[in-house]
Tab-separated table of N, CA and C in Angstrom:
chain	number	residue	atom	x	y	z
A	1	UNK	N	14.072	-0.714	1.806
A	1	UNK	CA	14.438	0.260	2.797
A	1	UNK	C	13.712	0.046	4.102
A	2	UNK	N	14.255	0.745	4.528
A	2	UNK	CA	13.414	0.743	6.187
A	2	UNK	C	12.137	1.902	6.521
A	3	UNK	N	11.875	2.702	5.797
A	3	UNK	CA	10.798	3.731	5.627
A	3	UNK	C	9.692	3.131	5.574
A	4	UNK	N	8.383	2.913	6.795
A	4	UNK	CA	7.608	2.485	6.360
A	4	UNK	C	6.094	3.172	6.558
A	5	UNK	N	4.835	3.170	7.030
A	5	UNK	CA	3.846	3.474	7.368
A	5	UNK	C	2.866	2.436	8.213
A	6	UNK	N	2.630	2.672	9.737
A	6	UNK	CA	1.506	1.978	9.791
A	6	UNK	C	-0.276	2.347	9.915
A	7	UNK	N	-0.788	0.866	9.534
A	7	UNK	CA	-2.560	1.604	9.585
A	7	UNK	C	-2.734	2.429	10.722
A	8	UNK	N	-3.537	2.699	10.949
A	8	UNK	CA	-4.408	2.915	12.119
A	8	UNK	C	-4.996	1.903	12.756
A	9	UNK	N	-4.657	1.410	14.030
A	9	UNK	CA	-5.279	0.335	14.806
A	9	UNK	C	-6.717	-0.192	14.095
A	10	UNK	N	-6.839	-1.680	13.840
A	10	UNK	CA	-8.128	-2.031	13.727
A	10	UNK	C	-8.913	-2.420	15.409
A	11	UNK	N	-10.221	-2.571	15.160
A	11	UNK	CA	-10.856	-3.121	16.281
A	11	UNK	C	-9.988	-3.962	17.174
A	12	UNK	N	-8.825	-4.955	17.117
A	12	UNK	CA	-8.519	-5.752	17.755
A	12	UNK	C	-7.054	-5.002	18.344
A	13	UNK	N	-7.062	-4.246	17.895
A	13	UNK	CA	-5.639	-3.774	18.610
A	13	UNK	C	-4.316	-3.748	17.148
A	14	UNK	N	-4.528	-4.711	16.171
A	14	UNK	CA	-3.787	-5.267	14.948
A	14	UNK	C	-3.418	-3.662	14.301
A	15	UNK	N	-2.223	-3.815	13.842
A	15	UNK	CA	-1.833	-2.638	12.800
A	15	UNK	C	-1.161	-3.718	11.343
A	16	UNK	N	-1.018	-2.782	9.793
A	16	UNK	CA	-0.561	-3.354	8.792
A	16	UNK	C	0.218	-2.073	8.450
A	17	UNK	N	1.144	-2.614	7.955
A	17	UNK	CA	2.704	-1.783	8.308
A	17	UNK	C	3.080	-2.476	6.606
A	18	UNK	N	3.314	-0.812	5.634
A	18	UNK	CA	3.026	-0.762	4.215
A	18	UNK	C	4.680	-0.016	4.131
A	19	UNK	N	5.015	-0.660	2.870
A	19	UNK	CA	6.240	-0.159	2.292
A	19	UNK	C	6.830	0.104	0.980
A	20	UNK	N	6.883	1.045	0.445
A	20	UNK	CA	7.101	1.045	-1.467
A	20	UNK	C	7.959	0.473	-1.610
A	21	UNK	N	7.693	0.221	-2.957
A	21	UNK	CA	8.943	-0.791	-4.230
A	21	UNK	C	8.930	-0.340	-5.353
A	22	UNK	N	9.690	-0.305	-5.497
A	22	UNK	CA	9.818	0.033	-7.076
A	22	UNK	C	9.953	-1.684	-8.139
A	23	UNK	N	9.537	-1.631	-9.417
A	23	UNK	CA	9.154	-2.750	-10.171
A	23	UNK	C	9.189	-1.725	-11.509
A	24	UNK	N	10.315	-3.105	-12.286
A	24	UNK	CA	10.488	-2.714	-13.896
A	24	UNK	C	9.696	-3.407	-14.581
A	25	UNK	N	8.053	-3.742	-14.220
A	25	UNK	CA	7.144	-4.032	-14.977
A	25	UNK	C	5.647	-3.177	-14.785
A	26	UNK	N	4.627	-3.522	-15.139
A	26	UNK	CA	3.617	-3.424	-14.626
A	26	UNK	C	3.116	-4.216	-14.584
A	27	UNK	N	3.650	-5.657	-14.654
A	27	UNK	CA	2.367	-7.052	-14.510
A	27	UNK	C	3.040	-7.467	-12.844
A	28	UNK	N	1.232	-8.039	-12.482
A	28	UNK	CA	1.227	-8.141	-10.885
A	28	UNK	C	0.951	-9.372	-10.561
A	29	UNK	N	1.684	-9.844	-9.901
A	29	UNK	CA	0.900	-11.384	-9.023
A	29	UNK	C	0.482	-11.345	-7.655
A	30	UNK	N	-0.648	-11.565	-7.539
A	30	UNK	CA	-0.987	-11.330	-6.117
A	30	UNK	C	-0.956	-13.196	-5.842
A	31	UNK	N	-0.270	-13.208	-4.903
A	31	UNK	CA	-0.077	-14.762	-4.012
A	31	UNK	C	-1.066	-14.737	-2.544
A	32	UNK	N	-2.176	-15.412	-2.742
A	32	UNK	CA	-2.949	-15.350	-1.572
A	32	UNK	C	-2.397	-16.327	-0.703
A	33	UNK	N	-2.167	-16.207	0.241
A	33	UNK	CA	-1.876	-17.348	1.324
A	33	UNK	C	-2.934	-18.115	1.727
A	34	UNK	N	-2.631	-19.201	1.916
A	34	UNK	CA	-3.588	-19.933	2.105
A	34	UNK	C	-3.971	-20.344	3.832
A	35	UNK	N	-5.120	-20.697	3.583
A	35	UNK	CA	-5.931	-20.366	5.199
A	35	UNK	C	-7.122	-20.336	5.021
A	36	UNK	N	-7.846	-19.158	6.223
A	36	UNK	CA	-9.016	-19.241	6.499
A	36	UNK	C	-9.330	-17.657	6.025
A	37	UNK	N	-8.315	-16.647	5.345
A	37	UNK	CA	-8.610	-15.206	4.963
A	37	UNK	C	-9.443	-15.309	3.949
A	38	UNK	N	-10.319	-14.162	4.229
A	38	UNK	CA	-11.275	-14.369	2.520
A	38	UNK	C	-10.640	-13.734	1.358
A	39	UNK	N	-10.695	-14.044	-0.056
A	39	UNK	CA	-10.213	-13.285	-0.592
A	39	UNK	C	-10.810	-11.981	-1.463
A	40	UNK	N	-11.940	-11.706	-0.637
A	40	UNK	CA	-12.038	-10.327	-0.915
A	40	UNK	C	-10.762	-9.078	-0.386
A	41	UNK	N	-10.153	-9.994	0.503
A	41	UNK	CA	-9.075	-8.842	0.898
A	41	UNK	C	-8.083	-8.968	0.238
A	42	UNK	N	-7.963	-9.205	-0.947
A	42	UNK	CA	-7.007	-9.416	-2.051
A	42	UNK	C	-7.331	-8.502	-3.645
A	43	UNK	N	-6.478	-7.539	-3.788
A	43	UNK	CA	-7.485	-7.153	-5.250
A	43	UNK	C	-6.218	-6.243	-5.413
A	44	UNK	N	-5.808	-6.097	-6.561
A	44	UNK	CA	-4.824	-4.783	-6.845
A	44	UNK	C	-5.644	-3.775	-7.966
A	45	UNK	N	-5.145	-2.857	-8.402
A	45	UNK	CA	-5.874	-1.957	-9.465
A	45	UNK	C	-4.523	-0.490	-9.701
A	46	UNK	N	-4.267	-0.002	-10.552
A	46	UNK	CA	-3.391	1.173	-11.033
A	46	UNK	C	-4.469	2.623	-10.826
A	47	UNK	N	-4.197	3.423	-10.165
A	47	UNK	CA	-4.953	4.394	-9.641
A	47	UNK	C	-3.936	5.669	-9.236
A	48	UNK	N	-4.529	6.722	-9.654
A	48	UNK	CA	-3.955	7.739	-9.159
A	48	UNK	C	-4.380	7.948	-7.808
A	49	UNK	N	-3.104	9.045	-7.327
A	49	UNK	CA	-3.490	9.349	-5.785
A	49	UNK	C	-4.702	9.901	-5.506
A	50	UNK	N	-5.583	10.513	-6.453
A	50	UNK	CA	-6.729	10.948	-6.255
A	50	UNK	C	-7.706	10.333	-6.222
A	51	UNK	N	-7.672	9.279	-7.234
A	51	UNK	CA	-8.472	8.291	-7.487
A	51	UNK	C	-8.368	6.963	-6.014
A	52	UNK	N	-7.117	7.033	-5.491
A	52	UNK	CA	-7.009	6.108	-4.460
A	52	UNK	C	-7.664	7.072	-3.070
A	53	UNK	N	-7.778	8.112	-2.847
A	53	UNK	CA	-8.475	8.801	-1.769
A	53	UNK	C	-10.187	8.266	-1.505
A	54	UNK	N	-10.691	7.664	-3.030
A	54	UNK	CA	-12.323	7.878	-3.404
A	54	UNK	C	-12.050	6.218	-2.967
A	55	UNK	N	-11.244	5.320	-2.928
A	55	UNK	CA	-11.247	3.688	-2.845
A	55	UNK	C	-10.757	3.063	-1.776
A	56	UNK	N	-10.448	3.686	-1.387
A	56	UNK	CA	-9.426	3.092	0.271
A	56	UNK	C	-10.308	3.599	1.197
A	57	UNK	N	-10.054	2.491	2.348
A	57	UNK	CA	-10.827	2.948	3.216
A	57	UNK	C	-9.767	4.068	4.439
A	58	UNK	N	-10.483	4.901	4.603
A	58	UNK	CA	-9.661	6.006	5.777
A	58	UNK	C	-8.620	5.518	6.921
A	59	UNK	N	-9.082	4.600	7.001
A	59	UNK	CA	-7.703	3.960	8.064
A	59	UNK	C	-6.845	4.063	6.910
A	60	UNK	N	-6.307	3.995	5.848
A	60	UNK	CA	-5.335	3.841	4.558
A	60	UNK	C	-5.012	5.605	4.223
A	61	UNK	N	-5.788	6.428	5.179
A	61	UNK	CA	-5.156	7.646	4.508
A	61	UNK	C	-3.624	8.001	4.949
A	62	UNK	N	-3.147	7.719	6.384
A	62	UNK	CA	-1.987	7.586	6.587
A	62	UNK	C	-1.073	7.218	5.489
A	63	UNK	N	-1.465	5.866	5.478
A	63	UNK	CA	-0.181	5.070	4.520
A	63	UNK	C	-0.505	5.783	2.789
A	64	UNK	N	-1.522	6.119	2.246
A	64	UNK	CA	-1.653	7.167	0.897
A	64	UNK	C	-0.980	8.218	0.894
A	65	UNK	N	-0.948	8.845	2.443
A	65	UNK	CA	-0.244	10.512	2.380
A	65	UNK	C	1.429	10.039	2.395
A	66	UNK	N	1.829	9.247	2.782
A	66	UNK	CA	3.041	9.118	3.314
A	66	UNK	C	3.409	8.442	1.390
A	67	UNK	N	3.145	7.387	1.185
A	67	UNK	CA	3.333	7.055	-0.471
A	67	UNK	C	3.301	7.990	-1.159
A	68	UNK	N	2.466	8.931	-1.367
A	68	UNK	CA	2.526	10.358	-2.338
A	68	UNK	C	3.946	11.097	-1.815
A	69	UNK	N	4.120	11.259	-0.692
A	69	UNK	CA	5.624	11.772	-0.295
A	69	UNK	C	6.481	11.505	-0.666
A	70	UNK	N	6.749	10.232	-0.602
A	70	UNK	CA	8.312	9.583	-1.109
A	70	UNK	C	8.115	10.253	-2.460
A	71	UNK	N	6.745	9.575	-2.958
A	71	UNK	CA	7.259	9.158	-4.915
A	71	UNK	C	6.883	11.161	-4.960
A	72	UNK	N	6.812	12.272	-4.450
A	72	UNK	CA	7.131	13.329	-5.056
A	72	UNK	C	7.906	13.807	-4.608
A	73	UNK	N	8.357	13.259	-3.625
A	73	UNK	CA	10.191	14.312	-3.112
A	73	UNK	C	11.247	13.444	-3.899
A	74	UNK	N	11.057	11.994	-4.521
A	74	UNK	CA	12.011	11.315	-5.233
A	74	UNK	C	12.532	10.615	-4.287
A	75	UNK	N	12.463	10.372	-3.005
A	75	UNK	CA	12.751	9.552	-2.305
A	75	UNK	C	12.753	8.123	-2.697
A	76	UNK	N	13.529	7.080	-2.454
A	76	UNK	CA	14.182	5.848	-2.699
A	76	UNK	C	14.513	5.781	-4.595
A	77	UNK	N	14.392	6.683	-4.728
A	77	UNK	CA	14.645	6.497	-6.421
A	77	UNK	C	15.724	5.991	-6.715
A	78	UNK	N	16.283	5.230	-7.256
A	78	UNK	CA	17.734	4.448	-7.986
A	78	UNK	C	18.453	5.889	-8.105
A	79	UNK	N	19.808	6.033	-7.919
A	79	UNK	CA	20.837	6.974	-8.680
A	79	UNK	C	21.694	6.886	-9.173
C-alpha cells in the first residue's frame, strides 16, 4: 500500500520512511546490504507494542504509534 510513516529527521537532514506487511510465516531474513553500514543496525526481535516503546529509540515513536493504528483499526487486512 501506499500508507506509510516517516522518522523524525536525523542529524543530517535524512528521514526512514516505514511501511507494514503482512507475512504467512514467522521466519525472518534480514539481507544486509553490503557496504560500509555497520551491522549493528540490523537486528529483528517479536515484541509487543509495549515492549517496543522500552527498545526503540524515540525518533521511532512516530512510526510505533502509527503501526499500532493500522493493526487495531484492521486496516490493510486481506478481505
Amino acid at each position: 500500500g501506499e500508507e506509510h510513516r516517516e522518522t523524525l529527521a536525523f542529524e543530517d537532514g535524512d528521514v526512514s520512511r516505514y511501511y507494514i506487511a503482512q507475512s504467512q510465516t514467522d521466519d525472518v531474513e534480514l539481507r544486509v546490504p553490503s557496504g560500509d553500514g555497520g551491522l549493528e543496525d540490523y537486528e529483528y526481535r517479536w515484541v509487543t507494542a509495549d515492549e517496543a516503546e522500552d527498545v526503540l529509540p524515540p525518533r521511532l515513536g512516530v512510526v510505533l504509534h502509527f503501526a499500532v493504528r493500522q493493526l487495531t483499526s484492521g486496516a490493510g487486512q486481506k478481505r
